[in-house]
XYZ file of C-alpha atoms in Angstrom:
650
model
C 42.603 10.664 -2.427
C 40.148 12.724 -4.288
C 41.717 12.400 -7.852
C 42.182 8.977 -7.059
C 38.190 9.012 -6.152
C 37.909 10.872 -9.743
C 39.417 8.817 -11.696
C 37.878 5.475 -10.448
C 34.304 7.101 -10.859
C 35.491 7.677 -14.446
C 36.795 4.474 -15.349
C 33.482 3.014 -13.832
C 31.379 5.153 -16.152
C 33.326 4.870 -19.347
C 33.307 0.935 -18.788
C 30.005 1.367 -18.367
C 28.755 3.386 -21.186
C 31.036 1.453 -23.539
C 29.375 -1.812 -22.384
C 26.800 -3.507 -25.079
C 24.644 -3.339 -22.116
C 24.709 0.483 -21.991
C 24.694 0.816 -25.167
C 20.707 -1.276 -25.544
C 19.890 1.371 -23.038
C 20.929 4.454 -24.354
C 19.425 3.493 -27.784
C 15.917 2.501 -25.900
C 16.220 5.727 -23.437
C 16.935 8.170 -26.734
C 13.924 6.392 -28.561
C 11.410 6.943 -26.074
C 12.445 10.719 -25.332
C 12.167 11.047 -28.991
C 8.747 9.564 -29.204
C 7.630 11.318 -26.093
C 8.671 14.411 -27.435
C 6.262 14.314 -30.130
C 3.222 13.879 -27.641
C 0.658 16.634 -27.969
C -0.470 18.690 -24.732
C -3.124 20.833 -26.657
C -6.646 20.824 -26.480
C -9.345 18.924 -24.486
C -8.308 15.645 -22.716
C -11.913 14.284 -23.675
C -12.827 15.689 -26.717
C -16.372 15.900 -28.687
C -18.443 13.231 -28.475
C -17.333 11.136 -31.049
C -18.769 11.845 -34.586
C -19.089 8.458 -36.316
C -21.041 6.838 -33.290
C -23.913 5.122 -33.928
C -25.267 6.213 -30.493
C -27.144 9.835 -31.409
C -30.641 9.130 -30.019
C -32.043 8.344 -26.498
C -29.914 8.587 -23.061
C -26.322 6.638 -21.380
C -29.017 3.979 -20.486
C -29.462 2.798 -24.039
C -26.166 1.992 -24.375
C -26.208 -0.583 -21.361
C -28.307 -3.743 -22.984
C -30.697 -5.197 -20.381
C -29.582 -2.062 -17.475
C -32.105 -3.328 -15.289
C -30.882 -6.447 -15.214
C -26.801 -5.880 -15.216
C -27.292 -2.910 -12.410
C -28.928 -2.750 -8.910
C -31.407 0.324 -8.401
C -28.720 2.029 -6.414
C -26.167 1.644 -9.049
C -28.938 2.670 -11.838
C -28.832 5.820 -9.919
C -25.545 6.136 -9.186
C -24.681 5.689 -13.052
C -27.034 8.698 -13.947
C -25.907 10.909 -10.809
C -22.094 10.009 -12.189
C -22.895 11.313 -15.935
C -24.853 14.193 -14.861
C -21.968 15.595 -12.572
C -19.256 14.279 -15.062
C -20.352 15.427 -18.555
C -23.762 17.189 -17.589
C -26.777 15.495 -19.014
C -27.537 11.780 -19.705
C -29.336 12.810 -22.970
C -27.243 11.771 -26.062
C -27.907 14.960 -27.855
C -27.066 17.217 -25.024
C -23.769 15.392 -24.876
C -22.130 17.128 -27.983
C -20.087 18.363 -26.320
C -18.872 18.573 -22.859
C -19.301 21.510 -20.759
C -16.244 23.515 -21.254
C -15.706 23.828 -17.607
C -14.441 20.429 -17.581
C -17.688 19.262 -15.938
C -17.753 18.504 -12.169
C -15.858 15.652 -9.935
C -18.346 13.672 -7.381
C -18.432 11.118 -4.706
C -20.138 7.658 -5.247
C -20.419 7.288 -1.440
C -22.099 2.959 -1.573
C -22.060 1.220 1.446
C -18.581 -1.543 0.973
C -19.560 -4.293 -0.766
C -22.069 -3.128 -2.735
C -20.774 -2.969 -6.515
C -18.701 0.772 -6.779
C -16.150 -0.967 -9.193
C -19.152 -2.692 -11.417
C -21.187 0.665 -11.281
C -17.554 2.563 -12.292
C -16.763 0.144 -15.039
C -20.187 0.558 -16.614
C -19.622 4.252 -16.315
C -16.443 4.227 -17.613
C -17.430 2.333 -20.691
C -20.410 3.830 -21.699
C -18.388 6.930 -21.297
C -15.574 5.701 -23.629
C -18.377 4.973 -26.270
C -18.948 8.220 -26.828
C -15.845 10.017 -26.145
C -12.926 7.132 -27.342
C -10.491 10.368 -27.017
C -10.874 10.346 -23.566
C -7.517 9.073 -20.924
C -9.373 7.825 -17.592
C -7.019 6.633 -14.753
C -7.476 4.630 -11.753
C -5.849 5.411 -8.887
C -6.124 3.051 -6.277
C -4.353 0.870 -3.363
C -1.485 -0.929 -4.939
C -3.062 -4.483 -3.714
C -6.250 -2.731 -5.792
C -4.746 -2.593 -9.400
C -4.924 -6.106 -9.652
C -8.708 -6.026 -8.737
C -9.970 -4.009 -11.053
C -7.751 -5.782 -13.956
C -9.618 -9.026 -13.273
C -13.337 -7.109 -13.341
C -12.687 -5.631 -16.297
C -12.103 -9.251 -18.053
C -14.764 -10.766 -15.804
C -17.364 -8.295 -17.583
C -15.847 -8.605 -21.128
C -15.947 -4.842 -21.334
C -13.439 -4.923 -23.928
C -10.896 -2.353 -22.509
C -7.643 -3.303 -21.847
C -6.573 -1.993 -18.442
C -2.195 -1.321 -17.856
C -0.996 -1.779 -14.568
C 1.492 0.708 -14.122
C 2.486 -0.582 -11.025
C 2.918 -3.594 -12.438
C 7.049 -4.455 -13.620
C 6.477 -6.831 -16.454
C 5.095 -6.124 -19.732
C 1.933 -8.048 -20.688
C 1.673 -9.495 -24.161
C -0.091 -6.514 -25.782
C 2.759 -4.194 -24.434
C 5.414 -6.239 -25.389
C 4.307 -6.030 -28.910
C 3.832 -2.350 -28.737
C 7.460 -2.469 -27.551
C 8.558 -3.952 -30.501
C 6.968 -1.934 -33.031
C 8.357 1.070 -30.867
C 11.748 0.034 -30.245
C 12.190 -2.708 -32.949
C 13.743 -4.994 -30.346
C 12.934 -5.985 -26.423
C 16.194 -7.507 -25.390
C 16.653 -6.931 -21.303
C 14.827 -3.905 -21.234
C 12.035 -5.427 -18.824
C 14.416 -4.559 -16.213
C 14.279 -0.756 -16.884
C 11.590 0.544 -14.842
C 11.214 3.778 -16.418
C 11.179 1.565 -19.771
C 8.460 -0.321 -18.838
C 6.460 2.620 -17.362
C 7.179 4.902 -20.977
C 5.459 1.650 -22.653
C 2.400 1.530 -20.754
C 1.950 5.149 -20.945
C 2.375 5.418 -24.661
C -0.210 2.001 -24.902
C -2.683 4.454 -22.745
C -2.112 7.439 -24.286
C -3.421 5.926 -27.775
C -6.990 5.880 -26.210
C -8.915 3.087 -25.428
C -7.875 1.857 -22.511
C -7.455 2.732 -18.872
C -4.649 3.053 -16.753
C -3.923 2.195 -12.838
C -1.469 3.797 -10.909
C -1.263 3.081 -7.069
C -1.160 5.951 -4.803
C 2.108 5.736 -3.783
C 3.735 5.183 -7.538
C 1.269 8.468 -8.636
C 2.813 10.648 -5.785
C 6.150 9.329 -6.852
C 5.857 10.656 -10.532
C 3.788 12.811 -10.239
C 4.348 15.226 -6.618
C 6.882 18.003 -5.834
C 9.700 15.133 -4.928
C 9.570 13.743 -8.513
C 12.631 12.230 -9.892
C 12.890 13.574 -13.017
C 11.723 10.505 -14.508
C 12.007 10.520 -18.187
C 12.770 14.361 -17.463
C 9.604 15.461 -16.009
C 7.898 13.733 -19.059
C 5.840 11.284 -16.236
C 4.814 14.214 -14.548
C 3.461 15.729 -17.255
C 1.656 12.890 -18.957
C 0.020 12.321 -15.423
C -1.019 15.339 -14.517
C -2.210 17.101 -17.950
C -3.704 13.993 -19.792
C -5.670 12.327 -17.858
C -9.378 13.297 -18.986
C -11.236 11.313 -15.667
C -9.938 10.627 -12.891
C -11.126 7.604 -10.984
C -9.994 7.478 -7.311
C -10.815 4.503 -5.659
C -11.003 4.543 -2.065
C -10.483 8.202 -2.402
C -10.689 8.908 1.309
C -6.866 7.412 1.032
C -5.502 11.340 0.165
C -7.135 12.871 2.889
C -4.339 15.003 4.761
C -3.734 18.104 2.559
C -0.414 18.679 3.887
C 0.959 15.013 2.626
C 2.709 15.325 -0.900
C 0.214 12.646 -2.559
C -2.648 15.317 -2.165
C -0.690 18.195 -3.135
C -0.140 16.172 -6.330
C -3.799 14.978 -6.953
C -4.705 18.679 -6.668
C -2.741 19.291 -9.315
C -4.383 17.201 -12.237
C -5.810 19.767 -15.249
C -9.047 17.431 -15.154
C -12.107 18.204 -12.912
C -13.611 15.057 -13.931
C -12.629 13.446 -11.001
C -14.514 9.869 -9.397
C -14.079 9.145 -5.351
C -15.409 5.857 -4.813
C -15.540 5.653 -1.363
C -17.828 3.889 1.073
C -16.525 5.778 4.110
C -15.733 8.898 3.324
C -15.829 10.539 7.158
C -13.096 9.232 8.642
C -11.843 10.541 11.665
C -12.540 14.501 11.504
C -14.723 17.156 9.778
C -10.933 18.545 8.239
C -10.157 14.880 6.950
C -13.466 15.533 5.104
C -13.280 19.054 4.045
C -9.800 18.144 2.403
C -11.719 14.975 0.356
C -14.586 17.485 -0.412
C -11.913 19.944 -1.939
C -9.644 17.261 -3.968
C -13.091 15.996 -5.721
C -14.676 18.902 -6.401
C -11.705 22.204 -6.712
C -14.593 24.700 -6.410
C -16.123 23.311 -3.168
C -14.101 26.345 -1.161
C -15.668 29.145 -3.234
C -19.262 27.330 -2.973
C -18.528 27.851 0.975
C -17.537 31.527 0.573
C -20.744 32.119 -1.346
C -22.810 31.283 1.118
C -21.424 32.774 4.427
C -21.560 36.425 5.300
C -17.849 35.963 5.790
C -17.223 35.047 2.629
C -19.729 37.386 0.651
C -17.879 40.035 2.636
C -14.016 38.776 1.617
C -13.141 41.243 -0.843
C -12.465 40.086 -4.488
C -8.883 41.428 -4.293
C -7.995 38.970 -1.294
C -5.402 36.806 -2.218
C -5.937 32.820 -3.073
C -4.149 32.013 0.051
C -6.615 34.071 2.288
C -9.716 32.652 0.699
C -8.328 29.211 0.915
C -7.830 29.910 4.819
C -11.032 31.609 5.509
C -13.311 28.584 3.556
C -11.298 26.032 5.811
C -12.494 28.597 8.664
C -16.164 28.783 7.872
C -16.293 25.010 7.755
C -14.813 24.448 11.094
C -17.281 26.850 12.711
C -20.312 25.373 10.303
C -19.247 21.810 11.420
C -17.721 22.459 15.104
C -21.226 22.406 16.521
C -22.313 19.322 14.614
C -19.761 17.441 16.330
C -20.619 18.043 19.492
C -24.484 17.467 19.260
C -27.051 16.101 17.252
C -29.252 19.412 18.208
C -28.067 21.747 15.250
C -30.624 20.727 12.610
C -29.987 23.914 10.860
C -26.164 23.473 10.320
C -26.558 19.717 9.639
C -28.888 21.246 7.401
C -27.121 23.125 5.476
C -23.773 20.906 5.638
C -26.322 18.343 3.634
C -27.536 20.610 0.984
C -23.815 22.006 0.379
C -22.593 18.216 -0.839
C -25.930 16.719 -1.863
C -25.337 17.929 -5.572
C -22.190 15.676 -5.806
C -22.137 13.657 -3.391
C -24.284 10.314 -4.135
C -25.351 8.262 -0.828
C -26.275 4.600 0.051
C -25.935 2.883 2.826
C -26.177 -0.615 1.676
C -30.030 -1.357 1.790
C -29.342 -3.606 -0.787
C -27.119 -6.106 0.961
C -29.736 -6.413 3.224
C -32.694 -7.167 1.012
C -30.232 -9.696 -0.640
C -27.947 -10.956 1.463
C -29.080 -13.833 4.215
C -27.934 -11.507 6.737
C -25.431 -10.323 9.391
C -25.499 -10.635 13.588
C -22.932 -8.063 15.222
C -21.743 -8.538 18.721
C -19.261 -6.658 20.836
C -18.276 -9.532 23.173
C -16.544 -8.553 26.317
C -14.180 -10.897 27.954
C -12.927 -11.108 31.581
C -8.825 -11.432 31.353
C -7.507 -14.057 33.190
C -5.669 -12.877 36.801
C -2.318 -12.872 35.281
C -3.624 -10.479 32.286
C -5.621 -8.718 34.464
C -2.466 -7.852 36.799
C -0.289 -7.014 33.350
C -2.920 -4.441 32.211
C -2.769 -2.563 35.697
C 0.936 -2.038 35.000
C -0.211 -0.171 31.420
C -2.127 2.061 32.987
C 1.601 3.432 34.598
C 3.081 3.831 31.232
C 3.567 7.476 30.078
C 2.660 7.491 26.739
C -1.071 7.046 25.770
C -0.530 5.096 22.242
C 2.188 2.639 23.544
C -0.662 2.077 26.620
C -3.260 1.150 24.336
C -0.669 -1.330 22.254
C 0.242 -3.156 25.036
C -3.228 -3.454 26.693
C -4.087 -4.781 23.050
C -1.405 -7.440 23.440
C -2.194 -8.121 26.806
C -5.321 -8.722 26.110
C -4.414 -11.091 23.135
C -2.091 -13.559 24.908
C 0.046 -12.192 28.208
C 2.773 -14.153 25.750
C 3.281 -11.255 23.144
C 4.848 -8.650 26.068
C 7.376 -10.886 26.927
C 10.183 -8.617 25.383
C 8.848 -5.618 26.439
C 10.996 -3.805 29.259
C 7.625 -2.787 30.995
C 7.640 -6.566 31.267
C 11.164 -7.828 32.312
C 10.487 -8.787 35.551
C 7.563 -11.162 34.293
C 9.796 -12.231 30.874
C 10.733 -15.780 32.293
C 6.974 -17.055 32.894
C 5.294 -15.090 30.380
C 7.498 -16.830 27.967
C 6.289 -20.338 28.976
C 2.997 -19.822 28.383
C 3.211 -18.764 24.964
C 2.107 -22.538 23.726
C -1.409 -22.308 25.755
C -3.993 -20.742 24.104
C -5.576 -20.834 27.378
C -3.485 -18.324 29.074
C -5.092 -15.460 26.859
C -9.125 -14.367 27.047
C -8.994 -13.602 23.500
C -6.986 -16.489 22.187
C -9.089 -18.803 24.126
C -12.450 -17.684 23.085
C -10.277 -17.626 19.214
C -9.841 -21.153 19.298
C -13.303 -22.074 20.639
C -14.748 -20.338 18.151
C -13.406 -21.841 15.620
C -13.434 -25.189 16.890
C -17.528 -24.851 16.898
C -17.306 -23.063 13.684
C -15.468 -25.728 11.713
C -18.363 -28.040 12.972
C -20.594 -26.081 11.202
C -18.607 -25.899 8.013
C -18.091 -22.629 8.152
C -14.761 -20.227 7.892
C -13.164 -17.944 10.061
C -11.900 -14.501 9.388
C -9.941 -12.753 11.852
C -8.536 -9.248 11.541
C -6.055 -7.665 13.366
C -4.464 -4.333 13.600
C -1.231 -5.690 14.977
C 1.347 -8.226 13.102
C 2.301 -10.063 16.742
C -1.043 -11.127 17.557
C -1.741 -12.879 14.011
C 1.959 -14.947 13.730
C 1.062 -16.002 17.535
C -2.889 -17.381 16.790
C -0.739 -19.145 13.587
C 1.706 -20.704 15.846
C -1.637 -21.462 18.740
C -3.513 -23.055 15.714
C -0.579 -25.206 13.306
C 0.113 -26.470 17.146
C -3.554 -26.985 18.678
C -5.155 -28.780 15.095
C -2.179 -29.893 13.680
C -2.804 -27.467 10.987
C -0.520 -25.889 7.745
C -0.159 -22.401 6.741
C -1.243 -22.256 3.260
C -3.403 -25.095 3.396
C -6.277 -24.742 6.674
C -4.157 -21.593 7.719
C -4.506 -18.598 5.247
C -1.840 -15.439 6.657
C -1.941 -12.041 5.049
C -0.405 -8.974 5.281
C 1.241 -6.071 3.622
C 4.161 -8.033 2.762
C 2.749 -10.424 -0.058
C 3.109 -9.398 -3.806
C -0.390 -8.427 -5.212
C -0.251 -11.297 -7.375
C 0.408 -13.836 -4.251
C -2.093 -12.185 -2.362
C -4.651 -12.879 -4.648
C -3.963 -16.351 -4.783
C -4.355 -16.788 -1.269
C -7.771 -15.067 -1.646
C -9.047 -17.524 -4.139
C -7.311 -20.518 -2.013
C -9.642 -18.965 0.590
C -12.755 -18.445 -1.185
C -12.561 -21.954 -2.700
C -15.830 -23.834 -0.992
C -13.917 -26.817 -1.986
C -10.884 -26.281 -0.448
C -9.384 -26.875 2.918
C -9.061 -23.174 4.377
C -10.549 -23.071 7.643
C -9.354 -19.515 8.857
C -7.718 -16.289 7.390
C -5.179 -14.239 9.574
C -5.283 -10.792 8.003
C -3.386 -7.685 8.574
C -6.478 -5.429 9.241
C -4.816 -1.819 7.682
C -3.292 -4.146 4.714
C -6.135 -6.188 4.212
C -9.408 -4.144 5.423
C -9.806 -2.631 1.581
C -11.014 -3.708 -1.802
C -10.985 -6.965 -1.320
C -13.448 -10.007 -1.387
C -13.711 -12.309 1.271
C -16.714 -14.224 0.787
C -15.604 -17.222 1.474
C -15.978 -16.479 5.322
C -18.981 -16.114 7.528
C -17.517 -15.524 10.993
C -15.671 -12.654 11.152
C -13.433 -11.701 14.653
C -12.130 -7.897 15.290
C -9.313 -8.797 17.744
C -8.848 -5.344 18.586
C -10.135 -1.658 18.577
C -9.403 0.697 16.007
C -9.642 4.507 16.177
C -10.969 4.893 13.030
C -14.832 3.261 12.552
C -14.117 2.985 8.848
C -11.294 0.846 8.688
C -13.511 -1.612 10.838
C -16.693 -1.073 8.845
C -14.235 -2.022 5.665
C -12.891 -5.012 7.521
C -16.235 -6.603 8.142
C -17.607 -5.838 4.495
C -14.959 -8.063 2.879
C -17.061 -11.006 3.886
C -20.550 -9.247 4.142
C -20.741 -7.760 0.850
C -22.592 -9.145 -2.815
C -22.146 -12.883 -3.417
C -21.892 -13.279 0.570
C -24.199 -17.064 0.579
C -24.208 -17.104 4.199
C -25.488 -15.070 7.331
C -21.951 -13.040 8.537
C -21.218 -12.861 12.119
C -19.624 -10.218 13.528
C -17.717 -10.586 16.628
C -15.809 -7.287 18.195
C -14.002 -8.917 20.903
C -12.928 -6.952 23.820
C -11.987 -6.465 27.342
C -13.063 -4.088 29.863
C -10.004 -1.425 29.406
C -10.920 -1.540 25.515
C -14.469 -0.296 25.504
C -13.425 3.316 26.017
C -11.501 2.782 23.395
C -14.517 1.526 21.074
C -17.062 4.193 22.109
C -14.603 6.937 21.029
C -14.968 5.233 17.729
C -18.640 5.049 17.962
C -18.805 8.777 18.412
C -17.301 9.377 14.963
C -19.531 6.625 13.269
C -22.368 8.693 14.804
C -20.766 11.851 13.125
C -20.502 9.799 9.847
C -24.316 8.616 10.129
C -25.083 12.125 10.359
C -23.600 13.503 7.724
C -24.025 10.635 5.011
C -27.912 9.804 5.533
C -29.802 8.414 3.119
C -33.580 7.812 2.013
C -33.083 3.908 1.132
C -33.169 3.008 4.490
C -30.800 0.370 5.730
C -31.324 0.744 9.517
C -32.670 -1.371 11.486
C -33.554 -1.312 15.413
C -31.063 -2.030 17.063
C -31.249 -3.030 20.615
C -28.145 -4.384 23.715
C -28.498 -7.045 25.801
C -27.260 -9.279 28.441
C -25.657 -12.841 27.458
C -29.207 -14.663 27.210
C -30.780 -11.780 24.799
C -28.634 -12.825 21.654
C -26.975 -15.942 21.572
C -30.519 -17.450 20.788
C -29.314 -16.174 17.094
C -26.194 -17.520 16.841
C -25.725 -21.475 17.595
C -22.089 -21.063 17.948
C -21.968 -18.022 20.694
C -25.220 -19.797 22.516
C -22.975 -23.045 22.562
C -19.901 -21.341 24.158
C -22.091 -19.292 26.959
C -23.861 -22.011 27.628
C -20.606 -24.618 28.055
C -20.032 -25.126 31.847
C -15.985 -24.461 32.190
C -16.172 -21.475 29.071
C -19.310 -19.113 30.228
C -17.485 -17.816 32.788
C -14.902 -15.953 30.433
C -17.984 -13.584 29.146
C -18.234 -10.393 30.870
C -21.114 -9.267 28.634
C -22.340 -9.636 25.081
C -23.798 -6.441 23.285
C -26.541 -6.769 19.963
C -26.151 -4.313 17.071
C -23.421 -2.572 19.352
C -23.035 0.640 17.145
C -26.833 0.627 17.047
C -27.758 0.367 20.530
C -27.041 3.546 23.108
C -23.520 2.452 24.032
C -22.379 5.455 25.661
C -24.989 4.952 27.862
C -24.750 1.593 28.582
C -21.143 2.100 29.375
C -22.061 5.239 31.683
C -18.265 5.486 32.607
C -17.023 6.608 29.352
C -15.942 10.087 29.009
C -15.846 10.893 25.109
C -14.564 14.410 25.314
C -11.207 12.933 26.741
């Protein structure tokens, strides 16, 4: 059986290589191993600045015509904050040459929605100006790449951008193909092909590349493939000369293989765009700190008496372990209370120099405005009797996903074996929107909000929820997915996706709501088009909410946004957990450009005066009773206090 076995797998691969097919590939493998053999590794990934530019005189600001005018204050500052931590100076003449440290990564830490990409593009091509040598890569979200493709045409920057995530060749790289190759035949379906292209187009200079996470841990981290025999690897790692990571609180976990690999890139010019960088812990943070800036641990060791005291012979493993352990006992305290000025002192002054803050002032001195309510609804008897079963089930996160279905529509729980007993009549009331608090108050809303020609954005962390409301809504306005029905999640192409973003953001269009996948959706994207936005459920992490409600309020928003966190009862422990850590975040990431606000709670009569639709639903005879209470400016207001039950430190 085995020589049998043997001799089959031979036959197969001599058929194989003899094939014409195999043949085109072995011919197009061999050239690119011979061209990528010849690629240099030596010297600086930058260079000098560039010595027939015209630009010799003045600062980075003279190269921008009109700055003033094409950047907001906070991204004027941000631009000079980026080239003083990336190459040192913003003086032309100072910018020779660049430090030969390999200057310093930093964090552009803007408030979502507030024009990171536009500020980084500027960067980046004022940057290229004067150093044309220079590799930068994007690393972003997959559904990302896409995104920053169509803002680099929509500012006619003049840099072509490859999508290394993407499997087609564009036009330019098929042409580059054919001057490599001499031929293109089928080879568009040879991954590795395609990749070798668009990493040769790159590597001329020029032009920027974009690599999603996942695809840059694939090529580049410890479980690498051998790709092109460790060629990928190399070219990713050693040549980029910045790195731009967008959303960079993504690699946050230092044991997880794509921040082992980001660790790894030669460069220290490294870019974290990130809005929320705090996400759920002071370690999630320390681990960001590190990847940005490598010598963020030895800055900490410098200025304990721990660290002055750690010998010079200890190993790199023991510093690395005693800097984690002096920022756990600098940042345990802050944590806890908001009375250690000194540490949250001295945490501020550690990351000030390369960490740049704002909070998103701007969108409020330009935008018509946003109203956020956490709106607490009384489940019907049947949903309140389902919940009371949760609370028996052993395991805390199934508890809290099945209260969040429960609290939906009763409907969604109807296969769940917690649930048998009730399967039969669940089941039959999975057509009445009625039967659920939250899909009831869904549908009201946006039967008022249509009214008022206005769209509807709802987010949701779970996939069951969204399909249901889609079923509820084609069935209750006789409506189409795709045409008043937008539904997204992590299953569309990028390319799709965007489409059904446009479709959405059309003002002439028919879209009347979005269903979005709120992990698959929450990021990078522009929503504008809607100006109701509905949380159906509570997250544990603030920031993936705060990034949710930005993709409406953000720049080119026309509209006021409002903000509805919908909830029961059972759910609000939930939320002020999550409050906590936004506290933490505030904390940390204060700035002076303001961006507050008072904010203050009330009853149902002390904020619906703001908001036509809410007053008309609280004030409608058969639908006021469903409110159990309406909060203003919930994360502003004391909400651990006004919810005196809630016990944070469980």
């Amino acid at each position: 059986m085995l020589r049998l076995d043997k001799a089959l797998s031979f036959s197969y691969l001599l058929q194989y290589v003899e094939s014409p097919e195999r043949h085109e590939r072995k011919y197009v493998v061999e050239s690119q191993n011979s061209i990528m053999n010849q690629i240099p590794f030596q010297g600086s990934p930058c260079g000098n600045l560039e010595s027939s530019s015209v630009h010799s005189e003045g600062t980075v600001l003279d190269l921008i015509p009109d700055a003033d005018k094409e950047l907001y204050p906070h991204q004027l500052d941000g631009f000079k904050f980026l080239w003083r931590n990336i190459a040192g100076d913003i003086h032309i003449k100072k910018l020779e040459k660049l430090p030969g440290n390999g200057g310093r990564g930093c964090i552009i830490s803007h408030a979502p929605g507030t024009g990171k990409t536009r500020l980084t593009i500027v960067f980046l091509q004022t940057f290229m100006k004067l150093y044309p040598a220079c590799r930068p890569v994007i690393i972003a979200p997959r559904g990302m790449l896409l995104t920053w493709e169509q803002e680099l045409k929509k500012w006619n920057v003049g840099i072509r951008f490859h999508n290394l995530n993407e499997a087609k060749l564009s036009s330019e790289e098929t042409a580059i193909a054919a001057g490599i190759i001499g031929q293109t035949g089928n080879q568009e379906k040879n991954k590795d092909y395609n990749r070798f292209i668009k990493l040769y187009s790159w590597m001329k200079g020029g032009s920027i590349l974009g690599v999603g996470y996942r695809l840059f841990e694939e090529l580049a981290g410890e479980n690498e493939k051998k790709h092109c025999n460790g060629k990928f690897k190399k070219i990713l790692l050693e040549l980029p000369g910045i790195l731009v990571l967008d959303e960079g609180h993504t690699p946050r976990n230092n044991q997880s293989l794509m921040w082992k690999a980001l660790t790894k890139t030669t460069t220290q010019r490294r870019i974290i765009l990130s809005g929320t960088p705090f996400q759920n812990n002071f370690s999630e943070l320390y681990n960001t700190l590190c990847l940005v800036n490598p010598r963020f641990s030895h800055q900490i060791m410098s200025e304990t008496s721990c660290g002055r005291n750690l010998t010079k012979n200890a190993g790199r493993k023991r510093k690395a372990n005693a800097a984690r352990d002096e920022w756990a006992n600098l940042t345990s305290s802050i944590s806890k209370t908001d009375s250690d000025a000194d540490g949250l002192k001295k945490l501020r002054s550690m990351i000030e120099p390369f960490v740049h803050i704002h909070k998103g002032s701007i969108l409020q001195n330009t935008l018509p405005g946003m109203r956020d309510c956490l709106v607490i609804l009384r489940p019907t008897d049947l949903q309140r009797k389902l919940l009371q079963n949760v609370a028996r089930v052993d395991k805390f996160l199934e508890q809290a996903y099945l209260a969040s279905l429960i609290s939906v529509h009763p409907s969604l729980v109807a296969e769940k074996p917690e649930f048998s007993d009730h399967k039969r009549k669940l089941k039959s009331l999975a057509s009445d929107p009625n039967a659920g608090v939250k899909t009831r108050f869904l549908i009201k809303l946006i039967q008022l909000s249509i009214r008022l020609h206005e769209k509807v954005l709802v987010f949701s962390e779970f996939i069951d929820p969204l399909l249901h409301i889609k079923n509820l809504l084609k069935s209750h306005f006789s409506w189409n997915e795709g045409r008043e029905i937008i539904y997204m999640d992590g299953d569309q192409g990028i390319k799709q996706r965007q489409h059904l973003i446009n479709s959405f953001n059309d003002k002439h269009g028919e879209a009347k709501v979005l269903l979005a996948s709120q992990r698959a959706c929450s990021e990078g994207i522009n929503l504008v088009g809607a100006s109701r936005v509905v949380l159906l459920d509570v997250v544990w992490n603030p920031s993936v909410e705060r990034q949710a409600i930005c993709r409406a309020y953000r720049l080119g928003q026309e509209k006021v946004v409002y903000v509805y966190h919908v909830m029961t009862l059972m759910e609000v422990k939930k939320y002020a957990r999550q409050a906590e850590k936004e506290r933490i975040s505030e904390l940390i990431f204060s700035s002076s450009d303001g961006g507050g606000g008072g904010g203050r709670s009330a009853g149902c009569d002390g904020v619906v005066s703001e908001d036509k639709v809410l007053e008309a639903m609280v004030g409608h005879q058969s639908f006021g009773s469903v409110f159990e209470r309406i909060v203003h400016q919930p994360k502003e207001s004391d909400l651990v206090r006004t919810f005196g039950f809630v016990d944070l430190k469980q």
